[in-house]
Structures are given as C-alpha cells and as structure tokens.
Amino acid sequence: PEGEIDCFICTQTFNFIFDVQEAVRGAAKVLKSNGVLLGTVAGLSQISTYDHDRWGDFWRFTDQSVKRLLEREFREVKVQVFGNMLAAKALLDGIVIEELPERHLLECNDPDYQIIIGFRARKR
C-alpha cells in the first residue's frame, strides 16, 4: 500500500536483496509522509547458506554504506553500530553467549567490528 504505513520495521533483510537501492526505494514508497523506517543489516558475518542457496546472500554493510544508501530516499538518517572484537570472534567461531565467561564484555561497541548496523530513517 503506497503511502499508508507509519513505521516499517525491516530487520536483517537488505543483505539478501541484490537490487538493494530499489528495495530501499520500495520501503520509502509504502511509508506515509514523515513515516519511519527502522531496521538492521549485517556487517561482519558468515554467509547464510540457507539464503545463499535459495535467493542469494549479496551484501555486508558498514555504518557509512547504510547511511549513504538511506540518504538517497530518507532524511534524518541515524545509524548505530553494535559489536566488538569479542562478539566478532564468538560469532565467527560459533560460540553462544552462554559459553562466554564474561558476558558483560559484549556490552561495549567498537566501530572497527560492526556486526549489526541499526538504523532509523524518516521519509522525506
């Protein structure tokens, strides 16, 4: 529905759409004036074999790429990164949070290890 949605929540989806700019355009299109797009994308991560084998796994993002991608269609783009070296190593090694002796170390974010990039963007 064009121009009918106040808030569109889109998590961990844009990584799997080859024409990502068109997907962002489509997200903007369904929003009302001043509507908000909230979402996340993967930064550092392994390939999702399930998605790769079915429709594709195309992109990994950074805070800069997300900001530039969204600013073409949105205003008031805010981006926040989540992750640090411990989280990155645990993710790539397949270690779950219950196996980490000092979980509180996951709470600090290091922009050099962008595992998840969150965003909030308001429609023009």
PDB file of C-alpha atoms in Angstrom:
ATOM      1  CA  PRO A   1       0.000   0.000   0.000  1.00  0.00           C
ATOM      2  CA  GLU A   2       1.656   3.195  -1.173  1.00  0.00           C
ATOM      3  CA  GLY A   3       1.931   5.944   1.448  1.00  0.00           C
ATOM      4  CA  GLU A   4      -0.120   4.160   4.113  1.00  0.00           C
ATOM      5  CA  ILE A   5       2.368   2.930   6.713  1.00  0.00           C
ATOM      6  CA  ASP A   6       3.599   4.974   9.698  1.00  0.00           C
ATOM      7  CA  CYS A   7       6.510   2.715  10.609  1.00  0.00           C
ATOM      8  CA  PHE A   8       8.162  -0.057   8.599  1.00  0.00           C
ATOM      9  CA  ILE A   9      10.410  -2.411  10.572  1.00  0.00           C
ATOM     10  CA  CYS A  10      12.876  -4.228   8.334  1.00  0.00           C
ATOM     11  CA  THR A  11      15.465  -6.361  10.120  1.00  0.00           C
ATOM     12  CA  GLN A  12      18.252  -8.404   8.536  1.00  0.00           C
ATOM     13  CA  THR A  13      16.641  -8.300   5.072  1.00  0.00           C
ATOM     14  CA  PHE A  14      18.539  -5.899   2.793  1.00  0.00           C
ATOM     15  CA  ASN A  15      21.572  -8.234   2.800  1.00  0.00           C
ATOM     16  CA  PHE A  16      19.579 -10.720   0.729  1.00  0.00           C
ATOM     17  CA  ILE A  17      18.202  -8.396  -1.966  1.00  0.00           C
ATOM     18  CA  PHE A  18      20.523  -7.836  -4.902  1.00  0.00           C
ATOM     19  CA  ASP A  19      18.942  -4.543  -6.016  1.00  0.00           C
ATOM     20  CA  VAL A  20      19.207  -3.089  -2.535  1.00  0.00           C
ATOM     21  CA  GLN A  21      18.692   0.528  -3.655  1.00  0.00           C
ATOM     22  CA  GLU A  22      15.362  -0.424  -5.233  1.00  0.00           C
ATOM     23  CA  ALA A  23      14.388  -2.222  -2.022  1.00  0.00           C
ATOM     24  CA  VAL A  24      15.105   0.943  -0.037  1.00  0.00           C
ATOM     25  CA  ARG A  25      13.022   2.919  -2.555  1.00  0.00           C
ATOM     26  CA  GLY A  26      10.188   0.442  -2.064  1.00  0.00           C
ATOM     27  CA  ALA A  27      10.401   0.814   1.714  1.00  0.00           C
ATOM     28  CA  ALA A  28      10.119   4.590   1.336  1.00  0.00           C
ATOM     29  CA  LYS A  29       7.195   4.236  -1.044  1.00  0.00           C
ATOM     30  CA  VAL A  30       4.952   2.395   1.448  1.00  0.00           C
ATOM     31  CA  LEU A  31       5.548   4.976   4.193  1.00  0.00           C
ATOM     32  CA  LYS A  32       3.345   7.980   4.868  1.00  0.00           C
ATOM     33  CA  SER A  33       4.919  11.421   4.776  1.00  0.00           C
ATOM     34  CA  ASN A  34       7.259  11.591   7.798  1.00  0.00           C
ATOM     35  CA  GLY A  35       6.963   7.805   8.212  1.00  0.00           C
ATOM     36  CA  VAL A  36       9.893   5.990   9.769  1.00  0.00           C
ATOM     37  CA  LEU A  37      11.957   3.030   8.565  1.00  0.00           C
ATOM     38  CA  LEU A  38      13.563   1.099  11.421  1.00  0.00           C
ATOM     39  CA  GLY A  39      15.900  -1.760  10.748  1.00  0.00           C
ATOM     40  CA  THR A  40      19.130  -3.641  10.931  1.00  0.00           C
ATOM     41  CA  VAL A  41      21.572  -5.136   8.468  1.00  0.00           C
ATOM     42  CA  ALA A  42      24.548  -7.417   8.887  1.00  0.00           C
ATOM     43  CA  GLY A  43      28.042  -6.052   8.867  1.00  0.00           C
ATOM     44  CA  LEU A  44      30.540  -8.715   9.807  1.00  0.00           C
ATOM     45  CA  SER A  45      29.018 -12.185   9.455  1.00  0.00           C
ATOM     46  CA  GLN A  46      29.364 -15.526   7.794  1.00  0.00           C
ATOM     47  CA  ILE A  47      27.421 -16.418   4.641  1.00  0.00           C
ATOM     48  CA  SER A  48      23.890 -17.630   5.266  1.00  0.00           C
ATOM     49  CA  THR A  49      23.970 -20.864   3.272  1.00  0.00           C
ATOM     50  CA  TYR A  50      20.193 -21.279   3.537  1.00  0.00           C
ATOM     51  CA  ASP A  51      19.553 -17.879   1.929  1.00  0.00           C
ATOM     52  CA  HIS A  52      22.530 -18.132  -0.427  1.00  0.00           C
ATOM     53  CA  ASP A  53      21.202 -21.358  -1.944  1.00  0.00           C
ATOM     54  CA  ARG A  54      17.609 -20.114  -2.313  1.00  0.00           C
ATOM     55  CA  TRP A  55      17.597 -16.446  -3.364  1.00  0.00           C
ATOM     56  CA  GLY A  56      21.045 -15.083  -2.608  1.00  0.00           C
ATOM     57  CA  ASP A  57      23.199 -13.545   0.088  1.00  0.00           C
ATOM     58  CA  PHE A  58      24.693 -10.438  -1.502  1.00  0.00           C
ATOM     59  CA  TRP A  59      25.797  -7.726   0.902  1.00  0.00           C
ATOM     60  CA  ARG A  60      27.618  -6.899   4.108  1.00  0.00           C
ATOM     61  CA  PHE A  61      27.336  -3.279   5.211  1.00  0.00           C
ATOM     62  CA  THR A  62      29.179  -0.629   7.236  1.00  0.00           C
ATOM     63  CA  ASP A  63      27.735   2.374   9.026  1.00  0.00           C
ATOM     64  CA  GLN A  64      28.899   4.567   6.122  1.00  0.00           C
ATOM     65  CA  SER A  65      27.324   2.425   3.404  1.00  0.00           C
ATOM     66  CA  VAL A  66      23.987   2.231   5.254  1.00  0.00           C
ATOM     67  CA  LYS A  67      23.911   5.992   5.792  1.00  0.00           C
ATOM     68  CA  ARG A  68      24.647   6.759   2.131  1.00  0.00           C
ATOM     69  CA  LEU A  69      22.188   4.126   0.914  1.00  0.00           C
ATOM     70  CA  LEU A  70      19.344   5.513   3.042  1.00  0.00           C
ATOM     71  CA  GLU A  71      20.077   9.212   2.487  1.00  0.00           C
ATOM     72  CA  ARG A  72      19.050   8.866  -1.143  1.00  0.00           C
ATOM     73  CA  GLU A  73      15.429   8.268  -0.097  1.00  0.00           C
ATOM     74  CA  PHE A  74      15.201   9.426   3.518  1.00  0.00           C
ATOM     75  CA  ARG A  75      16.064  12.334   5.790  1.00  0.00           C
ATOM     76  CA  GLU A  76      17.127  12.280   9.433  1.00  0.00           C
ATOM     77  CA  VAL A  77      19.086   9.067   8.940  1.00  0.00           C
ATOM     78  CA  LYS A  78      20.567   7.786  12.189  1.00  0.00           C
ATOM     79  CA  VAL A  79      22.864   4.778  12.234  1.00  0.00           C
ATOM     80  CA  GLN A  80      24.226   2.855  15.214  1.00  0.00           C
ATOM     81  CA  VAL A  81      26.720   0.001  15.173  1.00  0.00           C
ATOM     82  CA  PHE A  82      26.761  -2.981  17.504  1.00  0.00           C
ATOM     83  CA  GLY A  83      29.679  -5.307  18.072  1.00  0.00           C
ATOM     84  CA  ASN A  84      33.248  -5.580  19.262  1.00  0.00           C
ATOM     85  CA  MET A  85      36.182  -7.943  18.785  1.00  0.00           C
ATOM     86  CA  LEU A  86      34.888 -10.480  21.319  1.00  0.00           C
ATOM     87  CA  ALA A  87      31.461 -10.552  19.700  1.00  0.00           C
ATOM     88  CA  ALA A  88      33.039 -10.895  16.244  1.00  0.00           C
ATOM     89  CA  LYS A  89      35.249 -13.783  17.322  1.00  0.00           C
ATOM     90  CA  ALA A  90      32.362 -15.506  19.095  1.00  0.00           C
ATOM     91  CA  LEU A  91      30.119 -15.098  16.038  1.00  0.00           C
ATOM     92  CA  LEU A  92      32.702 -16.474  13.619  1.00  0.00           C
ATOM     93  CA  ASP A  93      33.682 -19.315  15.955  1.00  0.00           C
ATOM     94  CA  GLY A  94      30.054 -20.271  16.621  1.00  0.00           C
ATOM     95  CA  ILE A  95      30.273 -19.556  20.340  1.00  0.00           C
ATOM     96  CA  VAL A  96      26.939 -18.833  22.031  1.00  0.00           C
ATOM     97  CA  ILE A  97      26.534 -16.283  24.818  1.00  0.00           C
ATOM     98  CA  GLU A  98      26.101 -18.985  27.454  1.00  0.00           C
ATOM     99  CA  GLU A  99      29.649 -20.191  26.720  1.00  0.00           C
ATOM    100  CA  LEU A 100      31.246 -16.775  27.363  1.00  0.00           C
ATOM    101  CA  PRO A 101      32.688 -16.385  30.867  1.00  0.00           C
ATOM    102  CA  GLU A 102      32.445 -12.563  30.898  1.00  0.00           C
ATOM    103  CA  ARG A 103      29.267 -11.638  29.013  1.00  0.00           C
ATOM    104  CA  HIS A 104      29.447  -8.015  30.109  1.00  0.00           C
ATOM    105  CA  LEU A 105      32.357  -7.559  27.659  1.00  0.00           C
ATOM    106  CA  LEU A 106      29.810  -7.741  24.827  1.00  0.00           C
ATOM    107  CA  GLU A 107      28.172  -4.520  26.019  1.00  0.00           C
ATOM    108  CA  CYS A 108      30.765  -2.112  24.624  1.00  0.00           C
ATOM    109  CA  ASN A 109      30.625  -1.282  20.927  1.00  0.00           C
ATOM    110  CA  ASP A 110      33.734  -0.881  18.810  1.00  0.00           C
ATOM    111  CA  PRO A 111      33.197   0.762  15.397  1.00  0.00           C
ATOM    112  CA  ASP A 112      36.004  -1.395  13.989  1.00  0.00           C
ATOM    113  CA  TYR A 113      33.858  -4.529  14.495  1.00  0.00           C
ATOM    114  CA  GLN A 114      30.465  -3.681  13.033  1.00  0.00           C
ATOM    115  CA  ILE A 115      28.469  -6.886  13.379  1.00  0.00           C
ATOM    116  CA  ILE A 116      24.986  -5.383  13.308  1.00  0.00           C
ATOM    117  CA  ILE A 117      24.163  -1.946  11.948  1.00  0.00           C
ATOM    118  CA  GLY A 118      20.906  -0.468  13.192  1.00  0.00           C
ATOM    119  CA  PHE A 119      19.182   2.457  11.523  1.00  0.00           C
ATOM    120  CA  ARG A 120      16.287   4.873  11.807  1.00  0.00           C
ATOM    121  CA  ALA A 121      15.295   6.972   8.814  1.00  0.00           C
ATOM    122  CA  ARG A 122      12.400   9.383   8.292  1.00  0.00           C
ATOM    123  CA  LYS A 123      10.709   9.704   4.905  1.00  0.00           C
ATOM    124  CA  ARG A 124      11.238  12.970   3.029  1.00  0.00           C
TER     125      ARG A 124
END
